[in-house]
Amino acid sequence: MSTATEPVFKGWAGLDAKACQGNLDFQSFEPKKWDEDDVDVKILYCGICGSDASALSGEWGPVDGVCPQVCGHEIVGEVVKVGSSPENGLKVGQMVGIGAQCDSCRECVDCKNHEEQCCPKMVITFNSPFARGNGKGSISRGGFAKYWRGPSRFAVPIPDELDPALAAPLMCGGITVFNPLEHYGAGTKAKNIGIVGVGGLGHMAILFASAMGAKVTAISRSEAKKEDAIKLGATGYIATGDDLQAAFAAHARSFDLIICTSNPPEFPIADYIPLLRPRGVFCFVGIVPKPLEFGLFPLVMSSAHIAGSNIGNPDGIARMLKFVVEKNIKPWIQRWDMDEINKAMPSFVNGDPRYRFVLVNTDNGGKM
Amino acid sequence: MSTATEPVFKGWAGLDAKACQGNLDFQSFEPKKWDEDDVDVKILYCGICGSDASALSGEWGPVDGVCPQVCGHEIVGEVVKVGSSPENGLKVGQMVGIGAQCDSCRECVDCKNHEEQCCPKMVITFNSPFARGNGKGSISRGGFAKYWRGPSRFAVPIPDELDPALAAPLMCGGITVFNPLEHYGAGTKAKNIGIVGVGGLGHMAILFASAMGAKVTAISRSEAKKEDAIKLGATGYIATGDDLQAAFAAHARSFDLIICTSNPPEFPIADYIPLLRPRGVFCFVGIVPKPLEFGLFPLVMSSAHIAGSNIGNPDGIARMLKFVVEKNIKPWIQRWDMDEINKAMPSFVNGDPRYRFVLVNTDNGGKM
């Protein structure tokens, strides 16, 4: 074991469903019990993702059973302690990123194929019990904190060439859209791509897909984000308004792949199916609460697909980071001192990010 | 132009929605107006497919506007007349098969890629207006007849090694399941395959998928077809009964691909999604009338797909026929003299086929 700094585990905890209204409480927490494949990470940056707000405000279910909840799952920081059997070749002093998943069973076929994001026993980065080794039963704590402890497999090295603040939103939002873009062959098999929603995930999807060589069309309700979408790399823009069928009439059978980064309470998928090319894929990367409903006839007639995609594996995160360096991709972020999290979170919930907030632990060396 | 026999176009026409009850009327019909890429085919065999019964009995909409309807779209026969510009290298005397599609626009991107089954202007083999050349406006007439006329592109040569009666059900039912099995990599990428429904399409799907090297599980309501499914090549069998969740509990995350050949009035897709492996595909090859409804959470968590698949292209039919010869695949058929169609059709509607009825024009040389 080697150690640089003795970590002190303190973070901003949600204590009730009003946490996002400026009520996160800075307090000590118990990290997971140490295992020899763990690392301790001094947190420099942490992005804010919609899932943090959803968990904190009870949209995922009552918060009573999970408080105090230390959320945050777009974590970037410096390794300060390494066990005797680290994965990813981790060493003290290295910059790493941790996303929405922090452990998996290591025994199922998906783990053995290094598709850990498909492990049915995946442990997410906050509020979830670890299930292996000494840490079994410890609750995962996220990145709205000064230090993080967890399995080294899920701490992915950040390339030196990449501003680590920009790496933060890639760890969840980025990989969530990079994964399906890569899987469905953006720029090669999937030449025409639609991105529904220009927000945290959507703006990164546009950056990635255009850098992959695809023709990208942003699909948004109003014209408000058109200028940004074009700057991000889109060459097409559809402002749907309220009449989707009218808005889409000229775009029938246009898209090999549509990635939906928008999570409204319900989603009119039937209006979107005609946009797909034969064999095309409409891929949700988030959860729309109300069940989808659509007739089968157009899906069968165009041999199309409705799909879901869930984050990505550590190897995929590493490939994404390499791609981001190669293509010099820069997510659009606004930085907040993490000490200001109780101002940042209400602003996030208000829809202010253009397009991702990154919290900065300046005391740990993070840069504003 | 070369001609062997002067065709006389007569067939069994549905005159009202009671046609399947034994009321098909043998009468003359006008074939499409001749184009130089057409062939005339002396029909020896024609399979009966569920779509024939659906169209004839008004399930696809009122029959008033389409009667008389000469259905039948699993046609096998001998070329008796060839125009000056035949496709597929067709010659008089050759055995060919025609499936559910008999023309396409030839101008769209899908036609140019020889994915004619994706052409938005596809012409199906009965009740549909042709849209090109002299034939423009002629109504397509199917295989419950003595002769067929249509574009040579859609008349696919039958290999000499194949009993042409066995080729008939392959032309629609066969290609409908072969296409997604091939597309999703049965036996290679898709090693574990579920087939929902052991009927006309399902039994061919089991034959194909097992011959492709996949492990096949048949999924049926009762145990009644278990013995047949095993004989066809399935090694697993799930009798669902009425409690799908109980029936499927032991099979969670088992299947890379599930092909649904069953078309009940409504389909409980949400109960089937947990059966899929990550990245798995649930593929409908027919239309379930009631809209599908399912929650997104399991689809996203397992990065799975709900898909449709529509028949196949002439090149795919040719590949299927080659595969059937190589693997010595024999669909299970019962032959009826086509003159007995008014007995065969009520029996078909009654669910009697084990598993496909093939009508035989003995006067044209078809063999019982």
XYZ file of N, CA, C and O in Angstrom, chain A residues 108-110 113 115 117-120 122 179-180 183-184 253 277-279 281 284-310, chain B residues 108-110 113 115 117-120 122 179-180 183-184 253 277-279 281 284-310:
368
model
N -19.916 -12.605 -13.291
C -20.912 -12.934 -14.321
C -20.266 -12.861 -15.702
O -19.151 -12.349 -15.862
N -20.981 -13.346 -16.689
C -20.435 -13.366 -18.047
C -20.138 -11.955 -18.543
O -19.151 -11.735 -19.259
N -20.946 -10.980 -18.129
C -20.716 -9.612 -18.591
C -19.459 -9.028 -17.960
O -18.678 -8.361 -18.633
N -16.518 -10.472 -19.647
C -16.312 -9.845 -20.968
C -15.935 -8.363 -20.843
O -15.912 -7.660 -21.854
N -17.753 -6.104 -19.808
C -18.937 -5.261 -20.054
C -19.603 -5.024 -18.701
O -20.775 -5.360 -18.490
N -20.823 -2.638 -17.221
C -22.040 -1.831 -17.121
C -23.294 -2.672 -17.329
O -24.404 -2.209 -17.077
N -23.114 -3.914 -17.781
C -24.250 -4.821 -17.956
C -24.400 -5.787 -16.779
O -25.332 -6.597 -16.763
N -23.497 -5.737 -15.836
C -23.569 -6.650 -14.681
C -24.875 -6.418 -13.937
O -25.192 -5.291 -13.554
N -25.645 -7.482 -13.720
C -26.925 -7.282 -13.014
C -26.735 -6.855 -11.559
O -27.675 -6.385 -10.940
N -24.493 -4.511 -10.643
C -23.680 -3.286 -10.650
C -23.955 -2.443 -9.406
O -25.079 -2.385 -8.897
N -21.139 5.793 -25.775
C -21.340 4.348 -25.884
C -22.271 3.974 -27.044
O -21.872 3.215 -27.936
N -23.503 4.509 -27.112
C -24.341 4.131 -28.263
C -23.820 4.682 -29.592
O -23.973 4.046 -30.626
N -21.232 2.202 -30.467
C -21.818 0.875 -30.718
C -22.552 0.813 -32.053
O -22.468 -0.194 -32.763
N -23.270 1.865 -32.388
C -24.055 1.844 -33.632
C -23.288 2.430 -34.817
O -23.849 2.603 -35.896
N -37.838 9.068 -42.674
C -36.810 8.106 -43.084
C -35.447 8.776 -43.278
O -34.708 8.449 -44.212
N -34.530 5.622 -40.668
C -34.249 4.851 -41.871
C -34.525 3.373 -41.581
O -34.522 2.948 -40.433
N -34.743 2.568 -42.639
C -34.821 1.126 -42.412
C -33.588 0.643 -41.639
O -32.472 1.105 -41.918
N -33.827 -0.267 -40.704
C -32.782 -0.783 -39.797
C -32.306 0.269 -38.803
O -31.337 0.032 -38.078
N -32.174 2.977 -35.553
C -32.296 2.772 -34.115
C -32.679 4.073 -33.431
O -32.020 5.096 -33.631
N -32.890 5.412 -26.364
C -33.047 6.192 -25.138
C -31.834 5.983 -24.237
O -31.422 4.843 -24.023
N -31.292 7.067 -23.708
C -30.198 6.928 -22.754
C -30.628 7.333 -21.340
O -29.823 7.282 -20.418
N -31.867 7.728 -21.215
C -32.403 8.050 -19.887
C -33.797 7.467 -19.766
O -34.324 6.890 -20.718
N -34.371 7.641 -18.593
C -35.656 7.010 -18.307
C -36.782 8.026 -18.426
O -36.781 9.056 -17.733
N -37.710 7.741 -19.294
C -38.959 8.499 -19.351
C -39.934 7.757 -18.433
O -40.149 6.561 -18.613
N -40.486 8.457 -17.436
C -41.273 7.725 -16.426
C -42.483 6.968 -16.987
O -42.713 5.819 -16.626
N -43.247 7.627 -17.862
C -44.480 6.969 -18.335
C -44.132 5.900 -19.378
O -43.273 6.122 -20.240
N -44.794 4.735 -19.312
C -44.492 3.696 -20.301
C -44.624 4.207 -21.734
O -45.491 5.027 -22.028
N -43.748 3.720 -22.588
C -43.846 4.024 -24.018
C -45.035 3.302 -24.600
O -45.376 2.209 -24.169
N -45.621 3.894 -25.637
C -46.733 3.233 -26.318
C -46.630 3.537 -27.807
O -46.467 4.691 -28.193
N -46.670 2.497 -28.623
C -46.615 2.715 -30.077
C -47.143 1.504 -30.822
O -47.062 0.375 -30.350
N -47.688 1.767 -32.000
C -48.164 0.693 -32.860
C -46.997 0.025 -33.565
O -45.995 0.667 -33.887
N -47.144 -1.274 -33.819
C -46.031 -2.039 -34.388
C -45.867 -1.858 -35.888
O -44.785 -2.097 -36.428
N -46.932 -1.462 -36.577
C -46.889 -1.477 -38.044
C -45.691 -0.702 -38.611
O -44.910 -1.255 -39.394
N -45.484 0.567 -38.232
C -44.334 1.287 -38.810
C -42.993 0.697 -38.400
O -42.029 0.745 -39.172
N -42.912 0.141 -37.201
C -41.642 -0.456 -36.758
C -41.297 -1.666 -37.621
O -40.151 -1.842 -38.056
N -42.305 -2.496 -37.887
C -42.066 -3.689 -38.710
C -41.802 -3.290 -40.162
O -40.867 -3.796 -40.790
N -42.609 -2.369 -40.667
C -42.459 -2.004 -42.085
C -41.076 -1.435 -42.383
O -40.548 -1.621 -43.475
N -40.481 -0.742 -41.417
C -39.159 -0.179 -41.686
C -38.051 -0.942 -40.955
O -36.921 -0.473 -40.901
N -38.378 -2.114 -40.413
C -37.359 -2.942 -39.736
C -36.512 -2.088 -38.794
O -35.278 -2.158 -38.806
N -37.192 -1.296 -37.988
C -36.503 -0.349 -37.117
C -36.415 -0.871 -35.677
O -36.946 -1.936 -35.357
N -35.720 -0.109 -34.850
C -35.448 -0.524 -33.474
C -35.745 0.604 -32.485
O -35.373 1.747 -32.734
N -36.347 0.231 -31.350
C -36.409 1.099 -30.178
C -35.456 0.485 -29.161
O -35.605 -0.694 -28.809
N -34.481 1.246 -28.714
C -33.444 0.672 -27.864
C -33.220 1.523 -26.621
O -33.642 2.680 -26.546
N -32.556 0.923 -25.656
C -32.040 1.645 -24.512
C -30.539 1.485 -24.469
O -29.993 0.547 -25.065
N -29.870 2.402 -23.792
C -28.427 2.244 -23.607
C -28.060 2.798 -22.246
O -28.497 3.881 -21.869
N -27.289 2.039 -21.512
C -26.977 2.369 -20.130
C -25.480 2.603 -19.946
O -24.692 1.681 -20.062
N -35.142 4.703 -55.260
C -34.780 5.206 -53.929
C -33.455 4.570 -53.499
O -32.953 3.625 -54.108
N -32.914 5.109 -52.427
C -31.617 4.624 -51.939
C -31.699 3.145 -51.563
O -30.737 2.390 -51.763
N -32.832 2.717 -51.049
C -32.956 1.316 -50.644
C -32.986 0.395 -51.859
O -32.360 -0.659 -51.857
N -29.566 0.091 -53.190
C -28.754 -0.818 -52.360
C -29.258 -2.259 -52.425
O -28.817 -3.100 -51.652
N -31.955 -3.294 -51.298
C -32.764 -3.593 -50.110
C -34.209 -3.234 -50.465
O -34.845 -2.404 -49.822
N -36.948 -4.542 -50.050
C -38.021 -4.717 -49.058
C -38.185 -3.476 -48.188
O -39.152 -3.374 -47.442
N -37.239 -2.556 -48.266
C -37.330 -1.301 -47.507
C -37.862 -0.147 -48.348
O -38.037 0.962 -47.836
N -38.095 -0.380 -49.614
C -38.586 0.681 -50.496
C -39.930 1.185 -49.987
O -40.851 0.395 -49.774
N -40.062 2.496 -49.784
C -41.341 3.000 -49.262
C -42.487 2.842 -50.259
O -43.640 2.948 -49.877
N -42.940 -0.004 -52.021
C -43.018 -1.427 -52.370
C -44.433 -1.812 -52.805
O -45.424 -1.284 -52.287
N -34.433 -13.570 -42.585
C -33.849 -12.226 -42.656
C -33.342 -11.731 -41.296
O -32.162 -11.404 -41.155
N -34.177 -11.706 -40.249
C -33.618 -11.242 -38.970
C -32.612 -12.221 -38.370
O -31.665 -11.792 -37.701
N -29.543 -11.293 -40.173
C -29.113 -9.925 -39.852
C -28.498 -9.826 -38.459
O -27.516 -9.109 -38.252
N -29.090 -10.519 -37.498
C -28.598 -10.424 -36.116
C -27.550 -11.485 -35.794
O -27.136 -11.622 -34.642
N -32.416 -12.832 -18.730
C -31.163 -12.501 -19.399
C -30.564 -13.703 -20.128
O -29.351 -13.909 -20.124
N -30.664 -10.766 -23.116
C -29.303 -10.452 -22.698
C -29.040 -8.963 -22.975
O -29.721 -8.358 -23.807
N -28.042 -8.362 -22.286
C -27.650 -7.005 -22.666
C -27.348 -6.942 -24.163
O -26.755 -7.875 -24.717
N -27.792 -5.849 -24.787
C -27.665 -5.650 -26.234
C -28.582 -6.575 -27.024
O -28.509 -6.619 -28.256
N -32.013 -8.367 -28.697
C -33.049 -7.849 -29.594
C -34.304 -8.710 -29.497
O -34.231 -9.937 -29.631
N -40.131 -8.393 -33.686
C -41.443 -8.780 -34.210
C -41.364 -8.932 -35.723
O -40.825 -8.055 -36.405
N -41.927 -10.010 -36.245
C -41.975 -10.159 -37.701
C -43.400 -10.052 -38.224
O -43.632 -10.166 -39.427
N -44.337 -9.845 -37.321
C -45.729 -9.640 -37.729
C -46.327 -8.519 -36.902
O -45.674 -7.971 -36.007
N -47.556 -8.196 -37.223
C -48.199 -7.038 -36.587
C -49.139 -7.503 -35.481
O -50.077 -8.273 -35.723
N -48.880 -7.032 -34.280
C -49.832 -7.190 -33.185
C -50.720 -5.947 -33.221
O -50.197 -4.827 -33.185
N -52.041 -6.123 -33.344
C -52.885 -4.942 -33.569
C -52.812 -3.884 -32.471
O -52.719 -2.695 -32.755
N -52.866 -4.305 -31.210
C -52.906 -3.308 -30.129
C -51.512 -2.714 -29.921
O -50.505 -3.432 -29.945
N -51.409 -1.380 -29.719
C -50.085 -0.778 -29.496
C -49.314 -1.472 -28.375
O -49.906 -1.916 -27.384
N -48.023 -1.579 -28.550
C -47.160 -2.097 -27.492
C -47.065 -1.069 -26.376
O -47.108 0.126 -26.632
N -46.871 -1.559 -25.159
C -46.691 -0.649 -24.031
C -45.681 -1.254 -23.069
O -45.803 -2.426 -22.705
N -44.662 -0.483 -22.715
C -43.665 -0.996 -21.767
C -42.898 0.151 -21.133
O -42.712 1.208 -21.731
N -42.442 -0.094 -19.922
C -41.611 0.878 -19.219
C -40.189 0.830 -19.748
O -39.696 -0.230 -20.158
N -39.543 2.004 -19.738
C -38.204 2.100 -20.332
C -37.099 1.569 -19.427
O -36.028 1.216 -19.916
N -37.316 1.535 -18.130
C -36.227 1.239 -17.211
C -35.496 -0.072 -17.552
O -34.272 -0.068 -17.727
N -36.206 -1.190 -17.702
C -35.468 -2.425 -18.014
C -34.795 -2.392 -19.383
O -33.735 -2.993 -19.564
N -35.401 -1.684 -20.333
C -34.793 -1.596 -21.671
C -33.459 -0.848 -21.606
O -32.458 -1.269 -22.199
N -33.459 0.266 -20.866
C -32.222 1.052 -20.749
C -31.192 0.292 -19.915
O -30.018 0.205 -20.291
N -31.619 -0.292 -18.804
C -30.658 -0.964 -17.924
C -29.945 -2.111 -18.628
O -28.791 -2.402 -18.336
N -30.640 -2.771 -19.552
C -29.967 -3.882 -20.230
C -29.593 -3.523 -21.668
O -29.204 -4.398 -22.438
N -29.675 -2.241 -22.013
C -29.270 -1.798 -23.355
C -29.854 -2.720 -24.430
O -29.160 -3.184 -25.327
N -31.147 -2.970 -24.303
C -31.810 -3.930 -25.187
C -32.603 -3.221 -26.285
O -32.680 -1.996 -26.310
N -33.159 -4.011 -27.177
C -33.841 -3.491 -28.364
C -35.199 -4.163 -28.562
O -35.301 -5.385 -28.433
N -36.178 -3.355 -28.940
C -37.439 -3.865 -29.489
C -37.404 -3.509 -30.976
O -37.267 -2.337 -31.328
N -37.537 -4.508 -31.815
C -37.356 -4.274 -33.244
C -38.502 -4.864 -34.048
O -39.278 -5.685 -33.555
N -38.589 -4.416 -35.287
C -39.457 -5.060 -36.258
C -38.614 -5.525 -37.422
O -37.493 -5.050 -37.631
N -39.138 -6.487 -38.170
C -38.430 -6.918 -39.378
C -39.466 -7.295 -40.418
O -40.437 -7.994 -40.118
N -39.263 -6.799 -41.616
C -40.247 -6.949 -42.676
C -39.673 -7.759 -43.847
O -38.781 -7.288 -44.540
